[in-house]
PDB file of C-alpha atoms in Angstrom:
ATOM      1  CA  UNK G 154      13.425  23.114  -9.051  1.00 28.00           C
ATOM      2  CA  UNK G 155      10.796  22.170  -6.851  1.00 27.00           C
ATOM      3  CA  UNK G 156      12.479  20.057  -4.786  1.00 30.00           C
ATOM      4  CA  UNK G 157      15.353  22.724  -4.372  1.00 30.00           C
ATOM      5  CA  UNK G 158      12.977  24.544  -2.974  1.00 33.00           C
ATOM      6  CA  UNK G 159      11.950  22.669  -0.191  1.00 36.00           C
ATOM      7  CA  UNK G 160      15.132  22.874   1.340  1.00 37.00           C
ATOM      8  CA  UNK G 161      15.955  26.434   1.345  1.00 40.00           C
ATOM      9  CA  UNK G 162      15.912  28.353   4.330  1.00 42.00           C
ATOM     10  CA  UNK G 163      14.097  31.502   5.012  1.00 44.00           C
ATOM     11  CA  UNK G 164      14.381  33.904   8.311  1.00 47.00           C
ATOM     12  CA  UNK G 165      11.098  34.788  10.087  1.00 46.00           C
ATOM     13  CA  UNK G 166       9.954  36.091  13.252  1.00 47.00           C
ATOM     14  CA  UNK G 167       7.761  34.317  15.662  1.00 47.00           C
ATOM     15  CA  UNK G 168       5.032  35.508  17.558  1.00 43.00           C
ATOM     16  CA  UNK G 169       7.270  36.720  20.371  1.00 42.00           C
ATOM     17  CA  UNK G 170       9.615  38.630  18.028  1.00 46.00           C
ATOM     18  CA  UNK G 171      12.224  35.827  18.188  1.00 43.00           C
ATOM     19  CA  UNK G 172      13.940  35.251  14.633  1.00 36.00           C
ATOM     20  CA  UNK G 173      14.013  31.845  13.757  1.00 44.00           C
ATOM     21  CA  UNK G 174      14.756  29.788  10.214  1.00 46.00           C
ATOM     22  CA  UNK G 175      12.084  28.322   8.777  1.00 44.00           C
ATOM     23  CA  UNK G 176      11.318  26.268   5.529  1.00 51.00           C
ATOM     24  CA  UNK G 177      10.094  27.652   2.823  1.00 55.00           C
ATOM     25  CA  UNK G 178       6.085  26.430   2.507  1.00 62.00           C
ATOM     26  CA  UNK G 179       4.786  23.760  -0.234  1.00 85.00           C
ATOM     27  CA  UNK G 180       1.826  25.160  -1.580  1.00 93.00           C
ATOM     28  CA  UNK G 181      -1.847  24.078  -0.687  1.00 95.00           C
ATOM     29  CA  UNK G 182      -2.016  20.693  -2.750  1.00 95.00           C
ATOM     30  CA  UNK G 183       1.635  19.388  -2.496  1.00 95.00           C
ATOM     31  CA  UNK G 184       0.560  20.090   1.503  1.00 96.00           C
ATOM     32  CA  UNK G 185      -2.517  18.377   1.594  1.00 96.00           C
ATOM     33  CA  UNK G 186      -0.890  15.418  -0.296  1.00 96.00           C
ATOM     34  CA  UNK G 187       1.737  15.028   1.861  1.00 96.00           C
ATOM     35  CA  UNK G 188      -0.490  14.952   5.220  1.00 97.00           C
ATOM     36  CA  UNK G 189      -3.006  12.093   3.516  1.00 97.00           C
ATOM     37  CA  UNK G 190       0.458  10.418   2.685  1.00 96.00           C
ATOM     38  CA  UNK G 191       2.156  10.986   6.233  1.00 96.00           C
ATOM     39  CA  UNK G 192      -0.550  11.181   8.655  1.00 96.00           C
ATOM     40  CA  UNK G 193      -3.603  10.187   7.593  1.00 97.00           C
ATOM     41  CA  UNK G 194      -2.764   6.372   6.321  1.00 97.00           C
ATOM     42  CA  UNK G 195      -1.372   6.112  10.162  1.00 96.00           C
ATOM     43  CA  UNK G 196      -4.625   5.801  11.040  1.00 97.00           C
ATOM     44  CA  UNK G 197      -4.469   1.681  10.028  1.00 98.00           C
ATOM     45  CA  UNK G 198      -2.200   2.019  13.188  1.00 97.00           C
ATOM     46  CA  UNK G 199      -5.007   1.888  15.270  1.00 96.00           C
ATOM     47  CA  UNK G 200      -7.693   0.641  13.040  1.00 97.00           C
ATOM     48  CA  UNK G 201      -6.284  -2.670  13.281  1.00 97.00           C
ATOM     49  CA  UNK G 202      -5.576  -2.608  17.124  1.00 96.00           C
ATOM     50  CA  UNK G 203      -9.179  -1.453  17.783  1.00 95.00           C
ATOM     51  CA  UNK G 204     -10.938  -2.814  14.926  1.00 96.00           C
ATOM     52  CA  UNK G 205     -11.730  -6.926  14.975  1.00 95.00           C
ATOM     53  CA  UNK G 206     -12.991  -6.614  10.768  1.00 96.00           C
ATOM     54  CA  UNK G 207      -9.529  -5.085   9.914  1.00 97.00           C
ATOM     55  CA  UNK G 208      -7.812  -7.558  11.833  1.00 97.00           C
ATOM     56  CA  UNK G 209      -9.758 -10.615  10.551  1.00 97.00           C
ATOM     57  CA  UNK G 210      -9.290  -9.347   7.059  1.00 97.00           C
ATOM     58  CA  UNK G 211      -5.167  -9.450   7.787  1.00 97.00           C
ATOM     59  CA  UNK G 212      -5.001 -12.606   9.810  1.00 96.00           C
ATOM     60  CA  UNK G 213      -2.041 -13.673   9.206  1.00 96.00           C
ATOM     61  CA  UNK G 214      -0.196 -12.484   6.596  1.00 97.00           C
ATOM     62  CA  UNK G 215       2.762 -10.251   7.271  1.00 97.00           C
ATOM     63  CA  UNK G 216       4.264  -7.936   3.868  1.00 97.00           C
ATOM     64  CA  UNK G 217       5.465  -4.262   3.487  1.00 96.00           C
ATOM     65  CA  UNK G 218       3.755  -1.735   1.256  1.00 96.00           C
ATOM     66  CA  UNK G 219       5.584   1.774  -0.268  1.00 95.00           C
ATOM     67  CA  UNK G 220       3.467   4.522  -0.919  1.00 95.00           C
ATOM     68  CA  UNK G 221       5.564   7.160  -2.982  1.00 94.00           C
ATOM     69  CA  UNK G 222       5.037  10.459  -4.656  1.00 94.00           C
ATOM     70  CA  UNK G 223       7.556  11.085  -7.513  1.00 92.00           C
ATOM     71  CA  UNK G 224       6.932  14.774  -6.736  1.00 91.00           C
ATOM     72  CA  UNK G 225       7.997  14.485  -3.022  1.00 86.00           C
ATOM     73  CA  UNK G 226      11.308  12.818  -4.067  1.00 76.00           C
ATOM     74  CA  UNK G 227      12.862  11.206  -1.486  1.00 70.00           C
ATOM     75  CA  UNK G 228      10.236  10.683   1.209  1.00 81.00           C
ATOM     76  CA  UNK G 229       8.007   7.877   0.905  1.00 91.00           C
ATOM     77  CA  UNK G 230       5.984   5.858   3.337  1.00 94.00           C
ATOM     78  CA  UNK G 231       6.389   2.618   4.006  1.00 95.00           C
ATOM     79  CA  UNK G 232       3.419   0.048   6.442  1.00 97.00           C
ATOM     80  CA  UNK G 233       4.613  -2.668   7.718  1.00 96.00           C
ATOM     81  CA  UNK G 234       1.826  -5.650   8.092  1.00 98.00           C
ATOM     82  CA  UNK G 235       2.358  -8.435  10.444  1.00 96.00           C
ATOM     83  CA  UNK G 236       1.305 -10.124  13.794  1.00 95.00           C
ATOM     84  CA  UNK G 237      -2.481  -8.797  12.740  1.00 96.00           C
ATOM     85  CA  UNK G 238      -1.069  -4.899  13.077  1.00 97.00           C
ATOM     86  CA  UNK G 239       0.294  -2.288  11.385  1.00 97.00           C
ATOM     87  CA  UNK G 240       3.295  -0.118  11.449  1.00 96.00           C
ATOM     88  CA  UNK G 241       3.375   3.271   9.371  1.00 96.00           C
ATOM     89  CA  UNK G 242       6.072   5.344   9.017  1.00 92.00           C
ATOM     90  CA  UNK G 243       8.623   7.654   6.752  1.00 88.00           C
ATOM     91  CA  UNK G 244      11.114   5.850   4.777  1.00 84.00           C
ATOM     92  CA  UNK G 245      13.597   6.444   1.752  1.00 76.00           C
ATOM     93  CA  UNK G 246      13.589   2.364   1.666  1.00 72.00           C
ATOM     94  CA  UNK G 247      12.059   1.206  -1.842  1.00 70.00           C
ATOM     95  CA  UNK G 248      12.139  -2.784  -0.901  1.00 82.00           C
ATOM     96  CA  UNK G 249       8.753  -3.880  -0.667  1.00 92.00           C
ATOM     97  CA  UNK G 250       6.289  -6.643  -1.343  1.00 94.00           C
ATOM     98  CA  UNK G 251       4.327  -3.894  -2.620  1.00 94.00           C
ATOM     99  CA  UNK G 252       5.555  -0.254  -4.361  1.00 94.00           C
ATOM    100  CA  UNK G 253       2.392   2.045  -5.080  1.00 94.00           C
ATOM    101  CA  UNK G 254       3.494   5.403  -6.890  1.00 94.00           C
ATOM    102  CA  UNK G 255       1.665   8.627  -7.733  1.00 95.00           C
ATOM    103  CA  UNK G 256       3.079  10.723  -9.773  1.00 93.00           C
ATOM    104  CA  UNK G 257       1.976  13.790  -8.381  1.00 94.00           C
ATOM    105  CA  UNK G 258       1.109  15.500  -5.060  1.00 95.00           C
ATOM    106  CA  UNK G 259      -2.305  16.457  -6.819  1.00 95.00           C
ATOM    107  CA  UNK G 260      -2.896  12.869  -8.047  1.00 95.00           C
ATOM    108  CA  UNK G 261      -2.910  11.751  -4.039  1.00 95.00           C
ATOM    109  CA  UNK G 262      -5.700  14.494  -2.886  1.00 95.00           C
ATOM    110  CA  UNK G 263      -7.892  13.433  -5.554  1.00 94.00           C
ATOM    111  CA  UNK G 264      -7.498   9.409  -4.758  1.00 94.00           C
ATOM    112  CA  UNK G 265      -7.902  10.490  -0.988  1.00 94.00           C
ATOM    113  CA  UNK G 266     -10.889  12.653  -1.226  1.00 91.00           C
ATOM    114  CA  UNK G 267     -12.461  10.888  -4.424  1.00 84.00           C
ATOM    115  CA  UNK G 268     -12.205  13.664  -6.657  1.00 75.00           C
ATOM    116  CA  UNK G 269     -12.567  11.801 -10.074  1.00 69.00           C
ATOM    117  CA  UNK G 270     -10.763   8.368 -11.021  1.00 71.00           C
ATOM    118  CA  UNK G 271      -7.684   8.650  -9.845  1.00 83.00           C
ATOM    119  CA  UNK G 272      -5.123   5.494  -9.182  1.00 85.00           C
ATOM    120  CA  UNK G 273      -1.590   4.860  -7.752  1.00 92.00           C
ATOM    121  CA  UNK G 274       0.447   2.762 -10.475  1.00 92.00           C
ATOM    122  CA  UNK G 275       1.432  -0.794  -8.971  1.00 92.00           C
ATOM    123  CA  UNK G 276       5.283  -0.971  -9.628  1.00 89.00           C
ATOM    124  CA  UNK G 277       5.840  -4.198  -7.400  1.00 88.00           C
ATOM    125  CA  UNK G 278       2.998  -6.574  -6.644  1.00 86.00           C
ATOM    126  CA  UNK G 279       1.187  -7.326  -9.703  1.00 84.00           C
ATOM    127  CA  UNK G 280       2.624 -11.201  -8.765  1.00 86.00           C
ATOM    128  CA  UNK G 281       1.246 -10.953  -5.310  1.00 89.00           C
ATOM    129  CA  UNK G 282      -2.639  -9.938  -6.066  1.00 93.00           C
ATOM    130  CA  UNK G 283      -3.773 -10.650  -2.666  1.00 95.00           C
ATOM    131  CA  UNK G 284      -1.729  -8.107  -0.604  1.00 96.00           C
ATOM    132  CA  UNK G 285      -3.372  -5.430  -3.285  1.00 94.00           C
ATOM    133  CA  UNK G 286      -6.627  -6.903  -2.177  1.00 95.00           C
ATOM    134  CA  UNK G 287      -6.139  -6.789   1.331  1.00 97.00           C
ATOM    135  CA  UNK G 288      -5.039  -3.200   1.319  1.00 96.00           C
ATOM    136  CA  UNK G 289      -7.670  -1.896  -0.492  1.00 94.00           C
ATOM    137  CA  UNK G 290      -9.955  -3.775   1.592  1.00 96.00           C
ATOM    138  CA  UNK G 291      -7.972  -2.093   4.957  1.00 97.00           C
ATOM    139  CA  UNK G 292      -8.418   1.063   3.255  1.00 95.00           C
ATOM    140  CA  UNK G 293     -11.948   1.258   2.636  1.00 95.00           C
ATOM    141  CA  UNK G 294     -12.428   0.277   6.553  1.00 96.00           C
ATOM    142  CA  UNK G 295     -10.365   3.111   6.905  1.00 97.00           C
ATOM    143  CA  UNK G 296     -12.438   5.405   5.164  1.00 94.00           C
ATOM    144  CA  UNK G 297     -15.527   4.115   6.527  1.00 94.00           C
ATOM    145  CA  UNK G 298     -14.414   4.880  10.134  1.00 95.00           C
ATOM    146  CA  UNK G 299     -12.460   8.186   9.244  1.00 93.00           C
ATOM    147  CA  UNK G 300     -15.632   9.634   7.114  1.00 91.00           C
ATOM    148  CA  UNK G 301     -18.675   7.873   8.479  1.00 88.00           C
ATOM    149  CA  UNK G 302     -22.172   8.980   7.770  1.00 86.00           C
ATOM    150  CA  UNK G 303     -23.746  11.274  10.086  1.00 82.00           C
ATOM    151  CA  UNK G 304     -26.287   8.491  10.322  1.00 83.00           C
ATOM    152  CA  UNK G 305     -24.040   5.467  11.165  1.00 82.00           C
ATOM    153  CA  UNK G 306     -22.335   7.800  13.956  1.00 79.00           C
ATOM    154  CA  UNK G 307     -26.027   8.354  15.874  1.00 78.00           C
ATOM    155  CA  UNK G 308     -26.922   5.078  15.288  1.00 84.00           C
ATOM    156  CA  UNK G 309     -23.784   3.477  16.517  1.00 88.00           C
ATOM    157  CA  UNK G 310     -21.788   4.538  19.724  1.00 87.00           C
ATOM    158  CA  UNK G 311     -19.027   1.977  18.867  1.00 90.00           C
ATOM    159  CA  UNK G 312     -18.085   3.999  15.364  1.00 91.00           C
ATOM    160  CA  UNK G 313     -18.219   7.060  17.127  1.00 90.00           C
ATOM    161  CA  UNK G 314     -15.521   6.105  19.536  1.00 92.00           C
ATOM    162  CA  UNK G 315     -13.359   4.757  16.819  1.00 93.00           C
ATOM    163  CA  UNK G 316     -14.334   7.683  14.521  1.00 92.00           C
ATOM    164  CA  UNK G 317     -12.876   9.661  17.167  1.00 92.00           C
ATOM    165  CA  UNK G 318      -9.807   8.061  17.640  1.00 94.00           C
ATOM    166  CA  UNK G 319      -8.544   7.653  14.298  1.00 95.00           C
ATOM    167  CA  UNK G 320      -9.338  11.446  13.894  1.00 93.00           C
ATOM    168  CA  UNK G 321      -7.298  12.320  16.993  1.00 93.00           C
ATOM    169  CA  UNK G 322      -4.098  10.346  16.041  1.00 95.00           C
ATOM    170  CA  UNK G 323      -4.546  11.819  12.575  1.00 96.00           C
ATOM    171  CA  UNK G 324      -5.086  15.150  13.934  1.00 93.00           C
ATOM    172  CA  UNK G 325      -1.793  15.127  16.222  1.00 95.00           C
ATOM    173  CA  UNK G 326       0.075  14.052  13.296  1.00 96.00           C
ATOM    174  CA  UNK G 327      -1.203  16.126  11.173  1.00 96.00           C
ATOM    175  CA  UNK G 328       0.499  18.743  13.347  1.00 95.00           C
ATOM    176  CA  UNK G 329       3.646  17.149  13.091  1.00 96.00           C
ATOM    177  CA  UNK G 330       4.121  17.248   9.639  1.00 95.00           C
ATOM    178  CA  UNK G 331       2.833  20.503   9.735  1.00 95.00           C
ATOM    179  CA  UNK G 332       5.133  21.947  12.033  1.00 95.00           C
ATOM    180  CA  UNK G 333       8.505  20.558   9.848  1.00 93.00           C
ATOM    181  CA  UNK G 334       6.692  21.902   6.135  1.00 94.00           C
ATOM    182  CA  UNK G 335       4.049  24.935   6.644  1.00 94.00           C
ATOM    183  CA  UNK G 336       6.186  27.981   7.156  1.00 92.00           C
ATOM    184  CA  UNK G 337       2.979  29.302   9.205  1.00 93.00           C
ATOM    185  CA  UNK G 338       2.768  26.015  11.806  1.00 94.00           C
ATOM    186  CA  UNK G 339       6.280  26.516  12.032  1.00 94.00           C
ATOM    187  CA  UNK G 340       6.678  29.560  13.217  1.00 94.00           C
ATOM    188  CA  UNK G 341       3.829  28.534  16.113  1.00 95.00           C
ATOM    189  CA  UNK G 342       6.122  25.827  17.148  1.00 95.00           C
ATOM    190  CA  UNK G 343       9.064  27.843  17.709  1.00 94.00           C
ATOM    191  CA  UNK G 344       7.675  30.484  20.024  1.00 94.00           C
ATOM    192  CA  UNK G 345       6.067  27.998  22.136  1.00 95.00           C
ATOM    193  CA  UNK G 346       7.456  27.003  25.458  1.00 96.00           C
ATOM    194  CA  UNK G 347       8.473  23.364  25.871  1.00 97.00           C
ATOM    195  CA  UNK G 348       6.180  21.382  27.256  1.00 97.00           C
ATOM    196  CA  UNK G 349       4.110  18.414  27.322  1.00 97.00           C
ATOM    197  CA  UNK G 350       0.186  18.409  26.433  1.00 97.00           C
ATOM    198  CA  UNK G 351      -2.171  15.654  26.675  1.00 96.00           C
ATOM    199  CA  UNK G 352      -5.744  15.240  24.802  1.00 94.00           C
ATOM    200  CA  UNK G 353      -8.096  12.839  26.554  1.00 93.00           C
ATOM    201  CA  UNK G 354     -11.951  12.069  26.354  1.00 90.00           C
ATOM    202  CA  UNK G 355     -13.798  11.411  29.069  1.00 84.00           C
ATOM    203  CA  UNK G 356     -15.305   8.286  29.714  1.00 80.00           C
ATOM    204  CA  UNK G 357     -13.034   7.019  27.012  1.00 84.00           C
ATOM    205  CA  UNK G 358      -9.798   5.126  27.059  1.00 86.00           C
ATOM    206  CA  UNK G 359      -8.346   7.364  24.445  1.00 91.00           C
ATOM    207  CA  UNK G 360      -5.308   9.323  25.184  1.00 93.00           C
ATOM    208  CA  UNK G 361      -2.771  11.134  22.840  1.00 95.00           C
ATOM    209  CA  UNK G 362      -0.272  13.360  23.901  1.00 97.00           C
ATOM    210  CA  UNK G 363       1.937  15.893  21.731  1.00 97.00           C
ATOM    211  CA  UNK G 364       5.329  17.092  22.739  1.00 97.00           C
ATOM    212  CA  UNK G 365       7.244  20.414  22.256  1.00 96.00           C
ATOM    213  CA  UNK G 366      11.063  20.642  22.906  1.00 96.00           C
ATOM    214  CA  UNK G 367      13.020  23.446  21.180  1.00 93.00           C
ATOM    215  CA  UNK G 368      10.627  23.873  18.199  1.00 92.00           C
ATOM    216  CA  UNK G 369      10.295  20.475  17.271  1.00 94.00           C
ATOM    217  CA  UNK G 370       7.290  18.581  17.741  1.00 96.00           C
ATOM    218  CA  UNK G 371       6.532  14.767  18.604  1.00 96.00           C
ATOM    219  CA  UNK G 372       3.203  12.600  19.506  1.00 96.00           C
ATOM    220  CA  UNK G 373       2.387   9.607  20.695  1.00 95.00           C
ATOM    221  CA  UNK G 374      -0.970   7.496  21.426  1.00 93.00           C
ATOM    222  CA  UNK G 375      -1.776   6.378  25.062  1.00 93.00           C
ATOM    223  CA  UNK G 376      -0.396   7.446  28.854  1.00 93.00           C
ATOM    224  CA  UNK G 377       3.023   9.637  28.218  1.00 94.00           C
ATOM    225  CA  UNK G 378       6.122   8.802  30.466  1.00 93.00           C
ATOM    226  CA  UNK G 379       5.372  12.028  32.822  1.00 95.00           C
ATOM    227  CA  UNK G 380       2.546  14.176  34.052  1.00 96.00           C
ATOM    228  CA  UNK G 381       1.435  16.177  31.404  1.00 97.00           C
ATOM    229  CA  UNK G 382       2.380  20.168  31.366  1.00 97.00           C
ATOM    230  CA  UNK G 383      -1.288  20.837  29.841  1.00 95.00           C
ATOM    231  CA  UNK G 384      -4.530  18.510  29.677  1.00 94.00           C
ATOM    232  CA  UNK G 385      -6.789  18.789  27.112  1.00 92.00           C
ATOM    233  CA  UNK G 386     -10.329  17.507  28.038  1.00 90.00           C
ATOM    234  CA  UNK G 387     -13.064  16.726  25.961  1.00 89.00           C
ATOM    235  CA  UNK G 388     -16.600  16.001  27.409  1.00 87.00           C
ATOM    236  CA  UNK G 389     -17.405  13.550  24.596  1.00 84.00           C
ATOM    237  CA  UNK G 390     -16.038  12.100  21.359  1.00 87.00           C
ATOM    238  CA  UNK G 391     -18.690  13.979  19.679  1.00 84.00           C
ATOM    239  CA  UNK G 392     -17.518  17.137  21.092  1.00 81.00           C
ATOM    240  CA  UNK G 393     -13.519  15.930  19.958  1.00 84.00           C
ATOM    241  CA  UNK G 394     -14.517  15.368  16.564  1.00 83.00           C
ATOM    242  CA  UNK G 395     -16.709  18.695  16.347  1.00 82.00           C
ATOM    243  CA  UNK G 396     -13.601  20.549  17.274  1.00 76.00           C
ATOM    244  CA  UNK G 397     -11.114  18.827  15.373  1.00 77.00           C
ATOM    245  CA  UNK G 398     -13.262  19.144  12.344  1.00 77.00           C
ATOM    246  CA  UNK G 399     -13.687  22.940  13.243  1.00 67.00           C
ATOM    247  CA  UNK G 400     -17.391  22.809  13.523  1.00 67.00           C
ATOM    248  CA  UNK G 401     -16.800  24.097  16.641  1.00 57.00           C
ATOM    249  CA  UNK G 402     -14.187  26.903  17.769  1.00 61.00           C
ATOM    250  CA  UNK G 403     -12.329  25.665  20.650  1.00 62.00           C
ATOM    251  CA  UNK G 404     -12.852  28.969  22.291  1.00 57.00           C
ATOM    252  CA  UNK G 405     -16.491  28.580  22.447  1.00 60.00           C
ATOM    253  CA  UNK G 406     -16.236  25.076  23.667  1.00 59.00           C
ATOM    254  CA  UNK G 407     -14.362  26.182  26.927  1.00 60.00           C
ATOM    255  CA  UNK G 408     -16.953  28.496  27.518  1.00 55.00           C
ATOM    256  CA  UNK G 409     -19.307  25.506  27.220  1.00 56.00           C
ATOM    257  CA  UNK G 410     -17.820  23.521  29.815  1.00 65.00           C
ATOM    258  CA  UNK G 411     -17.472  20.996  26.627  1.00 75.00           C
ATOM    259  CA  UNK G 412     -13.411  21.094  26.338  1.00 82.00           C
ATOM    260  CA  UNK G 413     -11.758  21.976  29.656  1.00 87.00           C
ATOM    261  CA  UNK G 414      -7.979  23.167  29.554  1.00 90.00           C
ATOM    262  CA  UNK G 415      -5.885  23.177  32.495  1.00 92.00           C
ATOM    263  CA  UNK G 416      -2.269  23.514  32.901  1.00 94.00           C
ATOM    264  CA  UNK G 417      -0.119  25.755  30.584  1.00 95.00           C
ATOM    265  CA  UNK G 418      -2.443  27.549  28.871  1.00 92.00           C
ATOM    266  CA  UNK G 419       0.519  29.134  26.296  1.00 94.00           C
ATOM    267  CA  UNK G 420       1.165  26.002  25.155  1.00 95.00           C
ATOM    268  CA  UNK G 421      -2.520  24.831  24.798  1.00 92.00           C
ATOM    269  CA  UNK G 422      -3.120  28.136  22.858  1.00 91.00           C
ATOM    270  CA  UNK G 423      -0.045  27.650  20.364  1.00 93.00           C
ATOM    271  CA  UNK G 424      -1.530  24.212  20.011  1.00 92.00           C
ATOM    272  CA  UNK G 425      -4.755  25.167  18.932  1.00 89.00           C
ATOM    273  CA  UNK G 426      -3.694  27.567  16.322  1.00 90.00           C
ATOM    274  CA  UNK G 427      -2.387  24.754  14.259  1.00 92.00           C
ATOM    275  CA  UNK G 428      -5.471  22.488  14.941  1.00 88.00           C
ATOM    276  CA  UNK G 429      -7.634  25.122  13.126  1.00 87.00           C
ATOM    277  CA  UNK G 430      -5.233  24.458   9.946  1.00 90.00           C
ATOM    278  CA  UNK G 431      -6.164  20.691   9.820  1.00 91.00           C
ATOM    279  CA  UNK G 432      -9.548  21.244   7.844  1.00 88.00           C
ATOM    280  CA  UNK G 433      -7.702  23.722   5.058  1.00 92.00           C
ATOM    281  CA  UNK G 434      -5.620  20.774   3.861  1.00 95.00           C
ATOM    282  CA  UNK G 435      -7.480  17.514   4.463  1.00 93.00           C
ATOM    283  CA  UNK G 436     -11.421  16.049   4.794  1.00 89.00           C
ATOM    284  CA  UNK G 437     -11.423  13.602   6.957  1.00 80.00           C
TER     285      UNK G 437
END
């Protein structure tokens, strides 16, 4: 019945007193399963176009790796490896070099957040041993720069940056997914204007944008085709991860001078609301 469930549709009212239809929520875990699934493995997006270790451990071998949850039933992921990078996205395609299954949505919080002994089973690639290898060794990297030690991040500005920007494309898509299967986030999408928001750090070359239109959210990483409706500044990536980890509320960093907003504030508010759900569903 579970999956029934996901597809009914409820009748709510937005912020604004519109009535919209909105999916009916997952719970907490099937939630915070599906966002490590669907947006935090796209961080190897980026880890291997800004990282030289996860690149040289690649080189050049090019294969195709499904991640599924029985429990999510008909939405898997699928990563694409080849030409040293990465390509993550949603797919209902089961040909791979490599099929990793968990049986449940509970099963994939406790592999991502290392709470107990917990393994995908290998349906396809027991032949091939040294894709396995290779993607456990991409996904420790991606661990190490998505939950580095408070230590390694003083010591070394270089993590820091990256630390930042795997968190940020996370983040964004995070609020994606969140905005299509939290009842809650979807309701803050629909009552916000359409427009276009930007999130940049200063002094850094890391940009990532999130668009509104009708109710329905998409991101991307780098410049967007058009000026931006709303910019979202940081002062430093230490200040972007502080928020985005919700050690510190955005409001108080605007009145530090350490995020500045300009544009349509509306839209930067609505935006916000769904940042501060991040940390209930995943530790990163």
């Amino acid at each position: 019945m579970l999956w029934k469930q996901k597809n009914c549709r409820l009748r709510s009212k937005t912020r604004i007193g519109k009535w919209v239809e909105v999916a009916e929520s997952m719970n907490d875990v099937q939630i915070s399963g599906h966002l490590y699934l669907h947006a935090v493995l796209t961080a190897l997006e980026d880890l291997l176009k800004h990282t030289s270790k996860a690149r040289k451990i690649l080189g050049a071998q090019k294969f195709s790796v499904v991640v599924d949850c029985l429990e999510a039933k008909n939405k898997s992921l699928l990563i694409l490896f080849e030409n040293g990078k990465a390509q993550v996205r949603s797919s209902s395609d089961e040909t791979a070099d490599v099929y990793l299954v968990f049986k449940e949505y509970q099963s994939v919080v406790h592999f991502f957040e290392g709470s107990g002994i917990v393994l995908p089973k290998v349906r396809i690639g027991w032949r091939r041993p040294w894709y396995l290898i290779t993607v456990v060794r991409l996904l420790l990297i991606m661990k190490s720069h998505l939950e580095p030690a408070e230590k390694s991040i003083e010591k070394s500005r270089e993590l820091t940056i990256s630390h930042a920007r795997l968190l940020l494309g996370v983040g964004l898509q995070s609020m994606k997914e969140l905005s299509e299967i939290e009842s809650f986030s979807q309701r803050i999408v629909q009552s916000l204007p359409n427009g276009l928001a930007l999130f940049a750090i200063e002094k850094e070359t890391i940009l990532a944008w999130i668009r509104v239109d009708s109710g329905k959210i998409t991101v991307g990483k780098g410049a967007p085709d058009r000026k931006p409706d709303v910019l979202l500044r940081f002062k430093s990536a230490k200040t972007a991860l502080s928020i985005l980890k919700s050690k510190l509320p955005q409001l108080e960093a605007v009145g530090k001078t350490d995020l500045e907003v300009s544009g349509m504030i509306p839209l930067a508010d609505g935006i916000g609301y769904i940042v501060d759900r991040l940390s209930r569903y995943i530790k990163v």
